[in-house]
Short mmCIF file of C-alpha atoms in Angstrom, two decimals:
data_model
loop_
_atom_site.label_atom_id
_atom_site.label_comp_id
_atom_site.label_asym_id
_atom_site.label_seq_id
_atom_site.Cartn_x
_atom_site.Cartn_y
_atom_site.Cartn_z
CA MET A 1 -8.21 7.43 8.90
CA LEU A 2 -7.60 9.44 5.72
CA ARG A 3 -6.34 6.28 4.03
CA CYS A 4 -9.68 4.62 4.79
CA TRP A 5 -11.56 7.49 3.13
CA ILE A 6 -9.28 7.36 0.07
CA LEU A 7 -9.85 3.62 -0.36
CA LEU A 8 -13.58 4.08 0.14
CA GLY A 9 -13.48 6.90 -2.41
CA PHE A 10 -11.88 4.66 -5.05
CA SER A 11 -14.43 1.94 -4.34
CA PHE A 12 -17.29 4.43 -4.74
CA LEU A 13 -15.68 5.85 -7.89
CA PHE A 14 -15.60 2.48 -9.65
CA MET A 15 -19.13 1.73 -8.48
CA HIS A 16 -20.28 5.11 -9.83
CA LEU A 17 -18.62 4.53 -13.22
CA HIS A 18 -20.31 1.16 -13.57
CA ALA A 19 -23.70 2.44 -12.42
CA THR A 20 -23.65 5.33 -14.91
CA GLY A 21 -22.08 3.34 -17.75
CA ASN A 22 -19.20 5.80 -17.97
CA ILE A 23 -16.69 3.00 -17.43
CA SER A 24 -16.85 2.53 -21.21
CA LYS A 25 -15.19 5.95 -21.62
CA TYR A 26 -12.04 4.63 -19.97
CA ILE A 27 -11.56 0.95 -20.80
CA ASN A 28 -12.47 -1.72 -23.31
CA LEU A 29 -15.67 -3.27 -21.96
CA LYS A 30 -14.07 -6.69 -22.23
CA TYR A 31 -12.18 -5.76 -19.07
CA SER A 32 -15.15 -4.27 -17.24
CA SER A 33 -15.38 -7.34 -14.97
CA LEU A 34 -11.90 -6.57 -13.62
CA SER A 35 -12.85 -3.00 -12.75
CA PHE A 36 -16.05 -4.32 -11.14
CA ILE A 37 -13.97 -6.65 -8.95
CA ALA A 38 -11.86 -3.62 -8.00
CA ILE A 39 -14.90 -2.21 -6.14
CA PHE A 40 -14.73 -5.07 -3.64
CA VAL A 41 -10.94 -5.14 -3.54
CA PHE A 42 -10.86 -1.49 -2.46
CA LEU A 43 -13.61 -2.17 0.10
CA PHE A 44 -11.61 -5.06 1.52
CA PHE A 45 -8.45 -2.95 1.84
CA MET A 46 -10.51 -0.17 3.40
CA LEU A 47 -11.75 -2.55 6.10
CA VAL A 48 -8.22 -3.82 6.68
CA GLN A 49 -6.93 -0.26 6.97
CA LEU A 50 -9.79 0.64 9.32
CA TYR A 51 -8.83 -2.25 11.58
CA LEU A 52 -5.15 -1.23 11.55
CA THR A 53 -6.07 2.40 12.24
CA MET A 54 -8.21 1.47 15.25
CA ARG A 55 -5.53 -0.89 16.59
CA ASP A 56 -2.79 1.72 16.16
CA GLY A 57 -5.01 4.28 17.90
CA LYS A 58 -5.26 2.05 20.96
CA ASP A 59 -1.52 1.40 20.91
CA ASP A 60 -0.82 5.14 20.77
CA GLU A 61 -3.14 5.80 23.72
CA GLU A 62 -1.36 3.14 25.77
CA LEU A 63 2.04 4.59 24.78
CA ASN A 64 0.95 8.10 25.77
CA ASP A 65 -0.29 6.82 29.14
CA ILE A 66 2.97 4.95 29.81
CA CYS A 67 5.23 7.73 28.55
CA GLY A 68 3.49 10.69 30.17
CA CYS A 69 5.76 13.10 28.28
CA GLY A 70 2.92 15.16 26.83
CA ILE A 71 3.89 14.39 23.22
CA ASP A 72 1.20 12.96 20.90
CA HIS A 73 2.83 9.77 19.64
CA SER A 74 0.04 9.20 17.10
CA GLN A 75 1.91 11.54 14.75
CA ASP A 76 5.14 9.53 14.93
CA GLY A 77 6.36 8.11 11.63
CA LYS A 78 4.22 10.36 9.43
CA SER A 79 6.69 12.23 7.27
CA TRP A 80 5.88 15.22 5.07
CA LYS A 81 6.38 12.98 2.00
CA GLU A 82 3.65 10.64 3.20
CA LYS A 83 1.28 13.53 3.83
CA LEU A 84 2.07 14.99 0.41
CA SER A 85 1.10 11.72 -1.27
CA TYR A 86 -2.49 11.96 -0.07
CA PRO A 87 -3.55 14.75 -2.50
CA ILE A 88 -2.12 12.69 -5.38
CA PHE A 89 -4.60 9.90 -4.58
CA ILE A 90 -7.48 12.25 -3.81
CA PHE A 91 -7.15 14.22 -7.05
CA PRO A 92 -8.36 11.49 -9.48
CA ILE A 93 -11.33 10.72 -7.24
CA ILE A 94 -12.47 14.35 -7.13
CA THR A 95 -11.93 15.01 -10.84
CA ALA A 96 -13.64 11.80 -11.98
CA LEU A 97 -16.69 12.38 -9.78
CA PHE A 98 -17.22 16.10 -10.21
CA LEU A 99 -15.82 17.06 -13.62
CA PRO A 100 -17.81 16.19 -16.76
CA ILE A 101 -16.47 13.39 -18.95
CA ALA A 102 -15.60 14.79 -22.37
CA THR A 103 -16.43 12.73 -25.43
CA LEU A 104 -13.52 12.46 -27.84
CA ASP A 105 -14.31 14.19 -31.12
CA SER A 106 -12.73 16.18 -33.96
CA ASN A 107 -11.43 18.77 -31.49
CA ILE A 108 -9.02 16.14 -30.18
CA VAL A 109 -7.82 15.39 -33.70
CA ALA A 110 -7.33 19.10 -34.39
CA ALA A 111 -5.60 19.69 -31.05
CA LYS A 112 -3.09 16.93 -31.72
CA GLY A 113 -2.59 18.17 -35.24
CA PHE A 114 -3.52 16.18 -38.30
CA ASN A 115 -0.51 13.96 -37.76
CA PHE A 116 -0.89 10.21 -37.99
CA GLU A 117 1.87 8.45 -36.08
CA VAL A 118 1.26 5.17 -37.86
CA TYR A 119 2.69 6.84 -40.97
CA ASN A 120 5.68 8.40 -39.20
CA ASP A 121 8.70 6.18 -39.73
CA HIS A 122 10.56 7.93 -36.90
CA ASP A 123 8.12 6.66 -34.28
CA PRO A 124 7.30 3.02 -35.04
CA TYR A 125 6.53 2.18 -31.41
CA SER A 126 3.91 4.85 -30.78
CA THR A 127 0.89 3.43 -28.92
CA HIS A 128 -1.35 6.35 -29.91
CA GLN A 129 -2.76 5.19 -33.21
CA PHE A 130 -4.58 7.08 -35.92
CA LEU A 131 -6.48 6.13 -39.09
CA GLU A 132 -5.22 2.53 -39.22
CA PRO A 133 -5.68 0.13 -36.27
CA ASP A 134 -2.58 -1.92 -35.55
CA THR A 135 -2.62 -4.68 -32.94
CA SER A 136 0.57 -6.37 -34.15
CA ILE A 137 2.49 -4.98 -31.16
CA PHE A 138 0.30 -7.11 -28.85
CA TYR A 139 1.04 -10.38 -30.66
CA GLY A 140 4.08 -12.30 -31.79
CA GLN A 141 4.67 -12.39 -35.54
CA GLU A 142 3.17 -15.85 -35.90
CA GLY A 143 0.16 -15.02 -33.73
CA PHE A 144 -0.58 -11.84 -35.65
CA GLU A 145 -0.38 -13.62 -39.00
CA GLU A 146 -2.86 -16.21 -37.73
CA LEU A 147 -5.16 -13.41 -36.57
CA MET A 148 -5.07 -11.70 -39.97
CA GLU A 149 -5.68 -15.01 -41.72
CA GLU A 150 -8.79 -15.59 -39.60
CA ALA A 151 -9.92 -11.99 -40.19
CA MET A 152 -9.53 -12.38 -43.95
CA GLY A 153 -11.73 -15.46 -43.74
CA GLN A 154 -14.33 -13.40 -41.88
CA PHE A 155 -14.26 -10.23 -43.99
CA GLY A 156 -12.50 -11.08 -47.26
CA SER A 157 -15.20 -13.37 -48.62
CA LYS A 158 -17.83 -10.61 -48.63
CA ASP A 159 -18.43 -8.42 -51.68
CA LYS A 160 -20.36 -6.01 -49.46
CA LEU A 161 -18.71 -5.40 -46.11
CA ILE A 162 -20.72 -3.41 -43.54
CA LEU A 163 -18.65 -2.71 -40.44
CA ASN A 164 -20.81 -2.62 -37.33
CA ASP A 165 -19.50 -1.46 -33.95
CA PRO A 166 -18.28 -4.90 -32.68
CA ASP A 167 -16.19 -5.63 -35.78
CA PHE A 168 -15.20 -2.07 -36.74
CA LEU A 169 -11.60 -2.12 -35.47
CA LEU A 170 -10.76 -5.63 -36.67
CA GLY A 171 -12.45 -4.93 -40.01
CA MET A 172 -10.54 -1.68 -40.51
CA GLU A 173 -7.27 -3.34 -39.55
CA THR A 174 -7.91 -6.12 -42.06
CA ILE A 175 -8.68 -3.62 -44.82
CA TYR A 176 -5.53 -1.58 -44.16
CA LYS A 177 -3.35 -4.70 -43.99
CA ASN A 178 -4.77 -6.06 -47.27
CA PRO A 179 -5.99 -2.98 -49.19
CA GLY A 180 -5.56 -4.48 -52.66
CA TYR A 181 -7.94 -7.30 -51.82
CA PHE A 182 -10.79 -4.90 -50.96
CA ILE A 183 -10.43 -2.48 -53.88
CA GLY A 184 -13.67 -2.46 -55.86
CA LYS A 185 -15.71 -3.92 -53.00
CA THR A 186 -18.59 -2.14 -51.27
CA ILE A 187 -17.78 -1.04 -47.75
CA GLY A 188 -20.05 0.68 -45.26
CA PHE A 189 -19.60 2.12 -41.79
CA LYS A 190 -20.60 5.07 -39.63
CA GLY A 191 -18.61 7.76 -37.89
CA PHE A 192 -18.06 11.46 -37.37
CA THR A 193 -16.66 13.78 -40.01
CA TYR A 194 -13.31 15.49 -39.81
CA ILE A 195 -12.28 18.04 -42.44
CA ASP A 196 -8.56 18.34 -43.03
CA LYS A 197 -7.91 22.08 -43.12
CA GLU A 198 -4.87 21.58 -45.34
CA THR A 199 -6.68 19.77 -48.15
CA ASP A 200 -10.40 20.31 -47.35
CA GLN A 201 -10.90 16.58 -47.71
CA VAL A 202 -13.27 14.69 -45.44
CA PHE A 203 -12.41 11.73 -43.23
CA LEU A 204 -14.95 9.60 -41.42
CA PHE A 205 -13.66 8.49 -38.02
CA ARG A 206 -14.51 6.52 -34.92
CA PHE A 207 -12.58 6.77 -31.67
CA GLY A 208 -11.63 3.27 -30.67
CA MET A 209 -10.04 1.55 -27.68
CA ILE A 210 -7.84 -1.49 -28.02
CA HIS A 211 -7.43 -2.01 -24.26
CA CYS A 212 -8.08 1.33 -22.55
CA VAL A 213 -8.10 5.06 -23.17
CA ALA A 214 -4.28 5.10 -22.98
CA ASP A 215 -4.02 3.25 -26.30
CA SER A 216 -7.12 4.78 -27.89
CA GLY A 217 -6.96 6.27 -31.35
CA VAL A 218 -9.09 7.67 -34.13
CA PHE A 219 -9.74 5.19 -36.94
CA GLY A 220 -11.52 5.39 -40.24
CA MET A 221 -11.12 6.25 -43.88
CA LEU A 222 -10.79 9.11 -46.34
CA LEU A 223 -14.03 9.83 -48.23
CA GLU A 224 -14.71 10.91 -51.78
CA LEU A 225 -18.17 12.45 -51.48
CA PRO A 226 -20.76 12.96 -54.21
CA LYS A 227 -20.66 16.43 -55.78
CA GLY A 228 -22.51 19.08 -53.85
CA GLU A 229 -22.20 17.34 -50.49
CA GLU A 230 -20.54 19.47 -47.82
CA PHE A 231 -20.16 18.82 -44.13
CA PHE A 232 -18.74 20.32 -40.96
CA ASN A 233 -16.71 18.62 -38.27
CA ASP A 234 -18.48 16.17 -35.97
CA GLU A 235 -21.45 15.42 -38.19
CA TRP A 236 -22.36 11.77 -37.87
CA LEU A 237 -22.83 9.87 -41.12
CA GLU A 238 -23.58 6.35 -42.21
CA VAL A 239 -21.95 5.74 -45.58
CA GLU A 240 -21.57 3.07 -48.23
CA GLY A 241 -19.30 3.18 -51.22
CA THR A 242 -16.69 1.50 -53.34
CA MET A 243 -13.18 1.29 -51.98
CA ASP A 244 -10.23 2.50 -54.00
CA SER A 245 -6.76 3.80 -53.18
CA ILE A 246 -5.17 7.22 -53.54
CA TYR A 247 -1.74 8.72 -53.02
CA TYR A 248 -2.32 11.17 -50.18
CA GLN A 249 0.31 13.88 -50.37
CA PRO A 250 0.24 15.02 -46.69
CA PHE A 251 1.14 11.46 -45.63
CA LYS A 252 3.26 10.72 -48.70
CA LYS A 253 1.54 7.34 -48.68
CA THR A 254 -1.03 5.45 -50.68
CA ILE A 255 -4.11 5.00 -48.50
CA PRO A 256 -7.62 3.58 -48.99
CA ILE A 257 -10.37 5.95 -50.04
CA LEU A 258 -14.11 5.26 -50.00
CA LYS A 259 -15.97 6.60 -53.04
CA VAL A 260 -19.31 7.23 -51.39
CA ASN A 261 -22.49 6.53 -53.32
CA LYS A 262 -24.89 6.31 -50.38
CA LEU A 263 -24.94 8.36 -47.19
CA ASN A 264 -27.29 9.29 -44.39
CA LYS A 265 -26.98 11.75 -41.54
CA ILE A 266 -27.53 10.01 -38.22
CA GLU A 267 -27.64 10.91 -34.55
CA GLU A 268 -24.52 10.40 -32.48
CA PRO A 269 -24.68 6.88 -31.00
CA LYS A 270 -25.27 6.50 -27.29
CA ASP A 271 -21.78 5.03 -27.10
CA PRO A 272 -19.69 6.83 -29.74
CA TYR A 273 -16.64 4.63 -29.18
CA VAL A 274 -15.76 1.26 -30.67
CA TYR A 275 -13.75 -1.44 -28.94
CA ARG A 276 -11.40 -4.18 -30.03
CA VAL A 277 -13.18 -7.52 -29.58
CA TYR A 278 -10.97 -10.49 -28.74
#
């Protein structure tokens, strides 16, 4: 019977995440239909398990009546390993339902260290991305080149490129893959501030999901702010400026920098994350 409750718990968990909108904290919303279907899949398996449990219960009663040995045969076949597996399944249900969902912010960046794997040559296959979105690992070489060609047609023809939430990740990826083409152009986007303690320079970031939270990363750009402007971590800004490039010593790389000429403080969006749109 415990299996039935576990399956029912997973079904209720997915239903709860969809009802509250918190499913967006875990997966790219493009795949939300799959998680919605999972509600009914778990319910179906729960009903199947309930039927099997009731049938096995009757079989055990008949076996006990025939045997008459005084031993409860309903416990036969249940090893300690099987019983130990139950808490493993119960744990994610309890934590997801009763613990608050933390929004990813600058504390996550600081906790991981200001260390961008995309610039570490020793770890080219890291799926945890920072600063620069990179979806090339999900495509073949030819497919990725076609994608970037289409993206350049979408973003490269604009002298003023304002990245809204739906095109943020693709736009950033296009800029980082073709930085020379965007130098001198006006670029605008919004995000939260992160101050690098080593250099006191300000980055503007968005946490983004390519498929799910497992491959999420923090993406954005280094800012050159007007004189006299100072910020703390996690202040939300909407900025516009002219893109240039700079050799950033901590990375030992040349990276884009946005020379900001227009900025506004804004409230944190209802959904602070951005998602890769396919």
